Coordinates of C-alpha atoms in Angstrom, one line a residue:
M1 CA 15.0 13.5 28.8
T2 CA 14.4 16.8 27.1
K3 CA 11.1 17.7 25.3
E4 CA 12.9 17.5 22.0
E5 CA 14.1 14.0 22.7
N6 CA 10.7 12.9 23.9
D7 CA 9.1 14.2 20.7
L8 CA 11.8 12.5 18.6
L9 CA 11.0 9.0 20.1
T10 CA 7.2 9.3 20.3
R11 CA 6.2 10.8 17.0
T12 CA 6.0 8.2 14.2
G13 CA 4.1 10.0 11.4
P14 CA 5.3 9.9 7.7
D15 CA 7.6 13.0 8.0
T16 CA 9.2 12.2 11.4
P17 CA 12.6 10.8 12.2
M18 CA 11.2 8.0 14.3
G19 CA 8.6 7.3 11.7
A20 CA 11.4 6.9 9.1
A21 CA 13.3 4.5 11.3
M22 CA 10.2 2.4 12.2
R23 CA 9.4 2.1 8.5
R24 CA 12.6 0.2 8.0
Y25 CA 11.1 -2.8 9.7
W26 CA 8.2 -5.2 9.0
I27 CA 5.2 -4.0 10.9
P28 CA 2.0 -6.0 12.0
A29 CA -0.9 -4.4 10.1
T30 CA -3.8 -6.6 11.1
L31 CA -4.8 -10.2 12.1
S32 CA -5.2 -12.7 9.3
S33 CA -8.6 -13.6 10.7
E34 CA -9.9 -10.1 9.9
L35 CA -9.7 -10.8 6.2
V36 CA -11.5 -14.1 6.1
G37 CA -11.2 -15.0 2.4
P38 CA -11.2 -13.8 -1.2
D39 CA -13.4 -10.8 -1.9
C40 CA -14.3 -10.4 1.8
P41 CA -15.2 -6.9 3.1
P42 CA -12.2 -4.5 3.3
I43 CA -11.1 -3.2 6.7
R44 CA -9.7 0.2 7.8
I45 CA -6.3 0.3 9.4
K46 CA -4.5 3.1 11.1
L47 CA -0.7 2.6 11.0
L48 CA 2.0 5.1 11.8
G49 CA -0.4 8.0 11.4
E50 CA -1.6 6.8 7.9
S51 CA -5.2 5.8 7.1
L52 CA -5.1 2.6 5.1
V53 CA -7.5 0.0 3.8
A54 CA -6.8 -3.8 3.6
F55 CA -8.5 -6.4 1.5
R56 CA -8.0 -9.8 -0.2
D57 CA -8.8 -9.9 -3.9
S58 CA -10.5 -12.7 -5.8
Q59 CA -7.3 -14.7 -6.0
G60 CA -6.6 -14.2 -2.2
R61 CA -3.8 -11.7 -2.8
L62 CA -3.4 -9.1 -0.1
G63 CA -3.8 -5.4 -0.7
L64 CA -2.9 -2.6 1.6
L65 CA -3.7 0.8 0.1
D66 CA -4.3 4.4 0.9
Q67 CA -7.8 4.5 2.3
F68 CA -9.0 7.3 0.1
C69 CA -9.8 7.2 -3.6
A70 CA -7.5 9.2 -5.9
H71 CA -10.6 10.8 -7.6
R72 CA -12.5 12.7 -5.0
G73 CA -11.2 11.3 -1.7
A74 CA -14.0 8.9 -0.9
S75 CA -13.2 6.1 1.6
L76 CA -12.4 2.8 0.0
F77 CA -13.6 1.1 3.2
L78 CA -17.1 1.5 1.6
G79 CA -15.8 -0.1 -1.6
R80 CA -16.9 -3.2 -3.4
N81 CA -14.3 -6.0 -3.3
E82 CA -15.0 -7.7 -6.6
E83 CA -13.3 -9.3 -9.6
S84 CA -9.7 -8.9 -8.5
G85 CA -9.9 -5.3 -7.2
L86 CA -11.4 -2.8 -4.8
R87 CA -14.0 -0.5 -6.5
C88 CA -14.9 2.9 -5.1
V89 CA -18.7 3.1 -4.8
Y90 CA -18.7 6.9 -5.6
H91 CA -17.8 6.8 -9.3
G92 CA -16.6 3.2 -9.8
W93 CA -12.8 3.7 -10.0
K94 CA -11.2 0.3 -9.3
Y95 CA -7.8 -0.5 -7.8
D96 CA -5.7 -3.7 -7.7
V97 CA -3.5 -4.9 -4.8
E98 CA -0.6 -2.8 -6.1
G99 CA -2.7 0.4 -6.1
R100 CA -3.1 0.6 -9.9
C101 CA -6.3 2.0 -11.2
I102 CA -7.6 -0.9 -13.5
D103 CA -11.0 0.5 -14.3
M104 CA -12.5 4.0 -14.7
P105 CA -16.1 3.6 -16.0
N106 CA -17.0 7.3 -15.7
E107 CA -14.3 8.3 -18.3
P108 CA -14.4 7.6 -22.1
A109 CA -13.2 4.1 -23.0
A110 CA -10.5 5.5 -25.3
T111 CA -8.7 7.5 -22.6
N112 CA -5.6 6.3 -20.9
F113 CA -6.3 8.4 -17.8
K114 CA -6.6 5.3 -15.6
D115 CA -3.1 4.3 -16.5
Q116 CA -1.8 7.5 -14.9
I117 CA -3.5 6.9 -11.6
R118 CA -1.8 4.9 -8.8
L119 CA -2.7 4.9 -5.1
K120 CA 0.0 4.4 -2.4
A121 CA 0.3 0.7 -1.8
Y122 CA 2.4 -1.2 0.7
P123 CA 3.5 -4.9 0.3
A124 CA 1.9 -7.3 2.7
V125 CA 2.8 -10.9 3.7
E126 CA 1.1 -13.4 6.0
L127 CA 3.1 -15.0 8.9
G128 CA 1.9 -16.5 12.1
G129 CA -1.7 -15.4 11.8
V130 CA -0.7 -11.8 11.3
I131 CA -0.6 -9.7 8.1
W132 CA 2.7 -7.7 8.1
T133 CA 3.6 -4.8 5.9
Y134 CA 6.8 -2.9 5.0
M135 CA 6.4 0.8 4.6
G136 CA 10.0 1.9 3.9
P137 CA 12.2 2.3 0.8
E138 CA 11.8 -0.6 -1.6
D139 CA 15.5 -1.2 -2.0
K140 CA 16.0 -1.5 1.8
M141 CA 13.4 -4.1 2.5
P142 CA 14.7 -6.5 5.3
P143 CA 14.3 -10.3 5.5
L144 CA 10.8 -11.5 6.5
P145 CA 9.9 -11.3 10.2
K146 CA 10.2 -15.0 10.9
F147 CA 10.0 -15.0 14.7
E148 CA 9.8 -18.4 16.1
W149 CA 6.2 -17.9 17.1
T150 CA 5.3 -17.3 13.5
Q151 CA 6.8 -20.6 12.4
V152 CA 5.1 -23.1 14.7
P153 CA 2.0 -25.0 13.6
E154 CA -1.4 -23.3 14.1
G155 CA -2.4 -25.5 17.0
R156 CA 0.7 -24.4 19.0
R157 CA 0.2 -20.6 18.6
F158 CA -2.4 -18.0 19.6
V159 CA -2.5 -14.3 18.5
S160 CA -4.9 -11.6 19.6
K161 CA -4.8 -7.8 19.6
T162 CA -6.0 -5.0 21.9
W163 CA -6.2 -1.2 21.4
Q164 CA -4.1 0.7 23.9
E165 CA -5.1 4.3 24.2
C166 CA -1.7 6.0 24.6
N167 CA 1.5 6.5 22.8
W168 CA 3.3 3.4 21.7
L169 CA 6.5 4.1 23.7
Q170 CA 4.9 4.4 27.1
A171 CA 3.0 1.2 26.4
L172 CA 6.2 -0.6 25.4
E173 CA 8.1 0.8 28.4
G174 CA 5.4 -0.4 30.7
G175 CA 5.9 -3.9 29.3
F176 CA 9.6 -3.9 30.1
D177 CA 9.3 -2.4 33.6
G178 CA 10.0 -5.6 35.5
A179 CA 9.6 -4.1 38.9
H180 CA 6.0 -3.2 38.6
A181 CA 4.6 -6.7 38.8
S182 CA 5.4 -6.8 42.5
Y183 CA 2.9 -4.0 43.1
L184 CA 0.6 -3.4 40.2
H185 CA -0.4 -7.1 39.8
R186 CA -0.3 -8.1 43.4
V187 CA -3.1 -9.7 45.2
V188 CA -3.9 -8.5 48.7
D189 CA -5.8 -11.6 49.8
P190 CA -4.0 -14.8 48.5
K191 CA -7.3 -16.6 48.6
T192 CA -9.0 -14.2 46.1
S193 CA -10.2 -15.6 42.8
K194 CA -9.1 -12.4 41.1
A195 CA -6.1 -12.6 38.8
G196 CA -2.8 -11.4 40.1
T197 CA 0.7 -12.4 41.3
R198 CA 1.1 -14.4 44.4
R199 CA 4.1 -16.5 45.6
F200 CA 7.5 -14.9 46.0
W201 CA 6.5 -11.3 45.0
I202 CA 4.8 -11.0 48.3
E203 CA 8.0 -11.7 50.2
S204 CA 10.4 -9.9 47.8
P205 CA 8.7 -6.8 46.4
T206 CA 11.9 -5.1 45.2
P207 CA 13.8 -7.0 42.5
E208 CA 17.2 -6.2 41.0
S209 CA 17.2 -5.3 37.3
D210 CA 19.9 -6.2 34.8
V211 CA 20.3 -5.7 31.0
E212 CA 22.4 -7.3 28.3
I213 CA 22.7 -5.7 24.8
T214 CA 22.1 -8.1 21.9
D215 CA 22.4 -8.1 18.1
C216 CA 18.7 -7.2 17.8
G217 CA 18.0 -5.2 21.0
Y218 CA 18.5 -6.4 24.6
V219 CA 17.6 -9.1 27.0
C220 CA 16.6 -7.9 30.5
A221 CA 16.2 -9.8 33.8
S222 CA 14.2 -9.1 36.9
L223 CA 15.9 -10.9 39.9
H224 CA 13.7 -11.7 42.8
P225 CA 15.4 -13.2 45.9
I226 CA 13.6 -16.2 47.1
N227 CA 16.1 -17.3 49.8
D228 CA 19.7 -16.6 50.8
K229 CA 21.1 -18.7 48.0
E230 CA 18.7 -18.3 45.0
N231 CA 17.0 -15.7 42.8
M232 CA 13.9 -16.2 40.7
V233 CA 14.9 -14.7 37.4
W234 CA 12.3 -13.6 34.9
T235 CA 13.6 -12.5 31.5
A236 CA 12.3 -10.6 28.5
Q237 CA 13.8 -9.9 25.1
F238 CA 13.4 -6.5 23.4
V239 CA 13.7 -6.9 19.6
M240 CA 13.8 -3.6 17.8
P241 CA 11.8 -1.5 17.4
F242 CA 8.6 -2.7 19.3
H243 CA 8.7 -6.4 20.0
Q244 CA 8.8 -8.2 23.4
I245 CA 9.5 -11.9 24.0
R246 CA 9.0 -12.7 27.6
S247 CA 8.7 -15.4 30.2
S248 CA 5.3 -17.0 30.4
F249 CA 3.3 -17.1 33.6
V250 CA -0.4 -17.2 34.4
A251 CA -1.6 -15.9 37.8
G252 CA 2.0 -16.0 39.0
V253 CA 2.6 -19.6 37.9
A254 CA 5.3 -20.2 35.4
Q255 CA 4.4 -22.0 32.2
E256 CA 7.5 -23.9 31.3
S257 CA 6.4 -25.0 27.9
M258 CA 5.3 -21.7 26.6
V259 CA 6.7 -18.3 25.6
E260 CA 4.6 -15.1 25.3
G261 CA 5.0 -11.6 24.0
H262 CA 3.6 -8.4 22.6
V263 CA 4.1 -6.1 19.7
W264 CA 3.3 -2.4 20.3
V265 CA 2.4 -0.9 16.9
P266 CA 1.7 2.8 16.7
M267 CA -1.6 3.6 15.1
D268 CA -1.0 7.3 15.5
D269 CA 0.9 9.3 18.2
E270 CA -1.8 8.8 20.8
N271 CA -2.9 5.2 20.2
C272 CA -1.3 1.9 19.6
M273 CA -2.5 -1.6 18.7
V274 CA -0.9 -4.3 20.9
Y275 CA -0.5 -7.7 19.3
N276 CA -0.5 -10.4 22.0
W277 CA 0.9 -13.9 21.1
M278 CA 1.9 -17.1 22.8
Y279 CA 3.2 -20.4 21.5
A280 CA 4.1 -23.8 22.9
F281 CA 7.3 -25.7 22.7
G282 CA 7.8 -29.2 21.4
N283 CA 4.7 -31.2 20.6
Q284 CA 2.5 -29.5 23.2
S285 CA -0.6 -27.8 21.8
L286 CA -2.6 -24.9 23.2
E287 CA -6.0 -26.1 24.3
D288 CA -9.0 -23.9 23.7
G289 CA -10.0 -24.1 27.4
Q290 CA -6.5 -23.1 28.4
L291 CA -6.4 -20.2 26.0
A292 CA -9.8 -18.9 27.1
H293 CA -8.6 -18.9 30.7
I294 CA -5.4 -17.1 29.9
E295 CA -7.2 -14.5 27.8
Q296 CA -9.7 -13.9 30.7
V297 CA -6.9 -13.6 33.2
R298 CA -5.2 -11.0 30.9
G299 CA -8.4 -9.0 30.4
R300 CA -8.6 -9.8 26.7
G301 CA -11.4 -12.4 26.7
S302 CA -14.1 -12.1 24.0
E303 CA -16.5 -10.4 26.3
E304 CA -13.8 -7.9 27.4
Q305 CA -13.4 -6.1 24.0
S306 CA -15.7 -4.4 21.5
S307 CA -15.5 -5.2 17.8
D308 CA -12.9 -2.5 17.2
F309 CA -10.6 -4.2 19.8
R310 CA -11.2 -1.4 22.4
K311 CA -11.4 -2.6 26.0
I312 CA -14.8 -2.6 27.7
R313 CA -12.8 -1.5 30.8
N314 CA -11.3 1.8 29.4
I315 CA -10.3 5.3 30.2
D316 CA -13.9 6.6 29.8
N317 CA -15.2 4.5 32.7
D318 CA -12.0 4.5 34.8
W319 CA -11.3 0.9 33.8
L320 CA -14.3 -0.1 36.0
I321 CA -12.1 0.1 39.1
D322 CA -13.7 -1.6 42.1
R323 CA -12.6 0.2 45.3
Q324 CA -13.8 -2.6 47.5
V325 CA -11.8 -5.2 45.5
Q326 CA -8.8 -2.8 45.7
K327 CA -9.2 -2.6 49.5
Y328 CA -9.6 -6.3 50.2
E329 CA -8.5 -8.5 47.2
T330 CA -6.1 -7.0 44.6
Y331 CA -3.8 -4.0 44.7
T332 CA -5.5 -2.1 41.9
G333 CA -9.1 -3.3 42.0
I334 CA -9.0 -3.5 38.2
E335 CA -9.8 -6.8 36.4
G336 CA -7.3 -8.4 34.1
I337 CA -3.5 -8.2 34.3
N338 CA -3.1 -6.6 30.9
T339 CA -6.0 -4.2 31.7
Q340 CA -4.0 -3.1 34.8
D341 CA -1.0 -2.4 32.5
H342 CA -3.1 -0.4 30.1
A343 CA -4.8 1.5 32.8
I344 CA -1.5 2.7 34.3
T345 CA 0.0 3.8 30.9
E346 CA -3.2 5.4 29.7
S347 CA -3.6 7.3 33.0
M348 CA -0.3 9.1 32.2
G349 CA -2.0 10.9 29.3
P350 CA -1.8 10.3 25.5
I351 CA 1.9 11.1 25.5
V352 CA 3.7 11.2 28.9
D353 CA 5.9 14.2 29.7
R354 CA 9.2 12.4 30.4
T355 CA 10.9 15.7 31.4
H356 CA 9.5 15.3 34.9
E357 CA 10.7 11.7 35.4
H358 CA 13.1 10.5 38.1
L359 CA 14.5 7.2 37.0
G360 CA 16.0 4.6 39.3
S361 CA 18.0 1.4 39.3
T362 CA 15.1 -0.8 38.3
D363 CA 14.6 1.3 35.1
R364 CA 17.7 0.0 33.3
A365 CA 15.6 -1.7 30.6
V366 CA 13.7 1.5 29.9
I367 CA 16.9 3.5 29.6
A368 CA 18.5 0.9 27.4
G369 CA 15.5 0.9 25.1
R370 CA 15.6 4.7 24.7
H371 CA 19.3 4.6 23.8
L372 CA 18.7 1.9 21.2
L373 CA 15.8 3.7 19.6
M374 CA 17.7 7.0 19.6
Q375 CA 20.6 5.2 17.9
A376 CA 18.2 3.8 15.3
V377 CA 16.8 7.3 14.5
H378 CA 20.3 8.7 14.0
K379 CA 21.5 5.7 12.0
T380 CA 18.5 6.0 9.7
R381 CA 19.0 9.8 9.3
E382 CA 22.6 9.1 8.2
G383 CA 21.5 6.7 5.6
G384 CA 22.6 3.6 7.5
D385 CA 20.8 0.5 8.8
P386 CA 19.2 0.6 12.3
L387 CA 19.8 -2.3 14.7
G388 CA 17.6 -5.4 14.4
L389 CA 17.1 -5.7 10.6
D390 CA 19.2 -8.9 10.3
P391 CA 17.3 -12.2 11.2
T392 CA 19.4 -12.8 14.4
Y393 CA 16.1 -12.5 16.3
Y394 CA 14.5 -15.6 14.7
G395 CA 15.2 -18.0 17.5
V396 CA 15.5 -15.8 20.7
R397 CA 13.4 -16.9 23.6
A398 CA 12.6 -15.9 27.2
M399 CA 11.9 -17.8 30.4
G400 CA 11.9 -17.8 34.1
R401 CA 14.3 -19.9 36.1
V402 CA 15.7 -20.2 39.6
V403 CA 19.4 -19.2 39.5
P404 CA 22.1 -19.4 42.3
R405 CA 22.8 -16.0 43.6
H406 CA 26.6 -16.4 43.3
V407 CA 26.5 -16.6 39.5
R408 CA 25.3 -14.2 36.8
W409 CA 21.9 -15.1 35.4
I410 CA 23.1 -14.7 31.8
D411 CA 25.9 -17.2 32.2
V412 CA 23.3 -19.8 33.4
M413 CA 20.5 -19.0 31.0
R414 CA 22.4 -18.0 27.8
D415 CA 21.8 -21.2 25.8
S416 CA 18.1 -21.3 26.7
L417 CA 17.6 -17.7 25.7
F418 CA 19.5 -18.1 22.5
P419 CA 19.1 -21.8 21.6
P420 CA 21.4 -22.6 18.6
D421 CA 18.9 -25.1 17.2
A422 CA 16.1 -22.5 17.1
S423 CA 18.0 -19.9 15.0
K424 CA 20.1 -20.8 12.0
A425 CA 21.0 -17.1 12.0
G426 CA 22.9 -17.6 15.2
A427 CA 21.8 -14.6 17.3
H428 CA 25.2 -14.0 18.9
R429 CA 25.2 -12.2 22.2
K430 CA 27.4 -9.2 22.9
A431 CA 28.9 -9.1 26.3
E432 CA 27.8 -5.6 27.1
R433 CA 26.4 -4.7 30.4
L434 CA 24.8 -1.3 31.2
G435 CA 26.0 0.6 34.2
P436 CA 23.7 2.3 36.7
P437 CA 21.4 5.0 35.3
S438 CA 22.6 8.5 35.1
R439 CA 21.3 10.9 37.7

């Protein structure tokens, strides 16, 4: 990858090609729980390099506005959320959820000056415990992001978020690097109480990687030989431009009734907010004790993050790596599986220099993702629609399964990954297979 290509894919500000492409999709802006009710305190949001403020007005309507007052630039985070609008405390200018100035008490009552003032405002909708926004051209707004996890009842879904201190793309690529679990998350002593992978990764540290292109991104598989006749196949779906739907496992144990995933949302070019979600199939609910355990294993427990969603184990304290634990218990000596992921990608620097990479056969998913993102940039530049805007992603799933080695995993798992009853849109799979990476 050249420096120019790296810059193209990693920069997402308002005047960048990747930023323009990303603004064509619905984007998670914040958790619903952060805006607890009508007239609650506003919150600051950093999204694609823009400083915004979010609030619920007196009727419970959602507002997502430019953070800074149009008068003198004071932050509306300090504003009063009252009587159907957000009022700047500097001179009292007040804005509704659409950014219109509806009161201007420091100007004569007869003037129409307030009618000429309008802050930048983005539409916001609430789905699956997340507030989503669309930041692109109004006439190109896509269908709502009705992923299956957003549609299940509250008791069968869980959503959290974590600040990852690096560029969104290296964070996402770490999530789709199927080979790393065999090392990064490995336990050294199988009897340790520390979280990590056990079982077949110990015996088969080098999986085969495979990728199938889909209507909304790709599905990738990591194939781990478990004997002469069978592979353990873990799958993950990439849904453009930053979603992952993946097999669910806790401490190396498959959770057959659950699916998990992440959304890597750029805050700016050097930080992203990762939305972590899981949901249960059928009538199974997610128990509070089970969730607490999973979050602790991941390194996202309530005591693991500060109020701004920053990890307690972060780059400033070397992720609290314990060299004794690293020597005798786990491969990294870092607590929490997701914390291990974050530590690796954050250790690369704010934006990794991909011109020095040497990619191999297990990097197929990373290569495929870059191609799809580059295509989205070019398509948007040309005035077209990037991949993944149609709701063919609504029902896609991911899982792990033991598959005979003499058949292709996709032929065995297709109906489970793209269940026809879960997606009325029909998420048809294209029979495209990527060849080996270029050298």
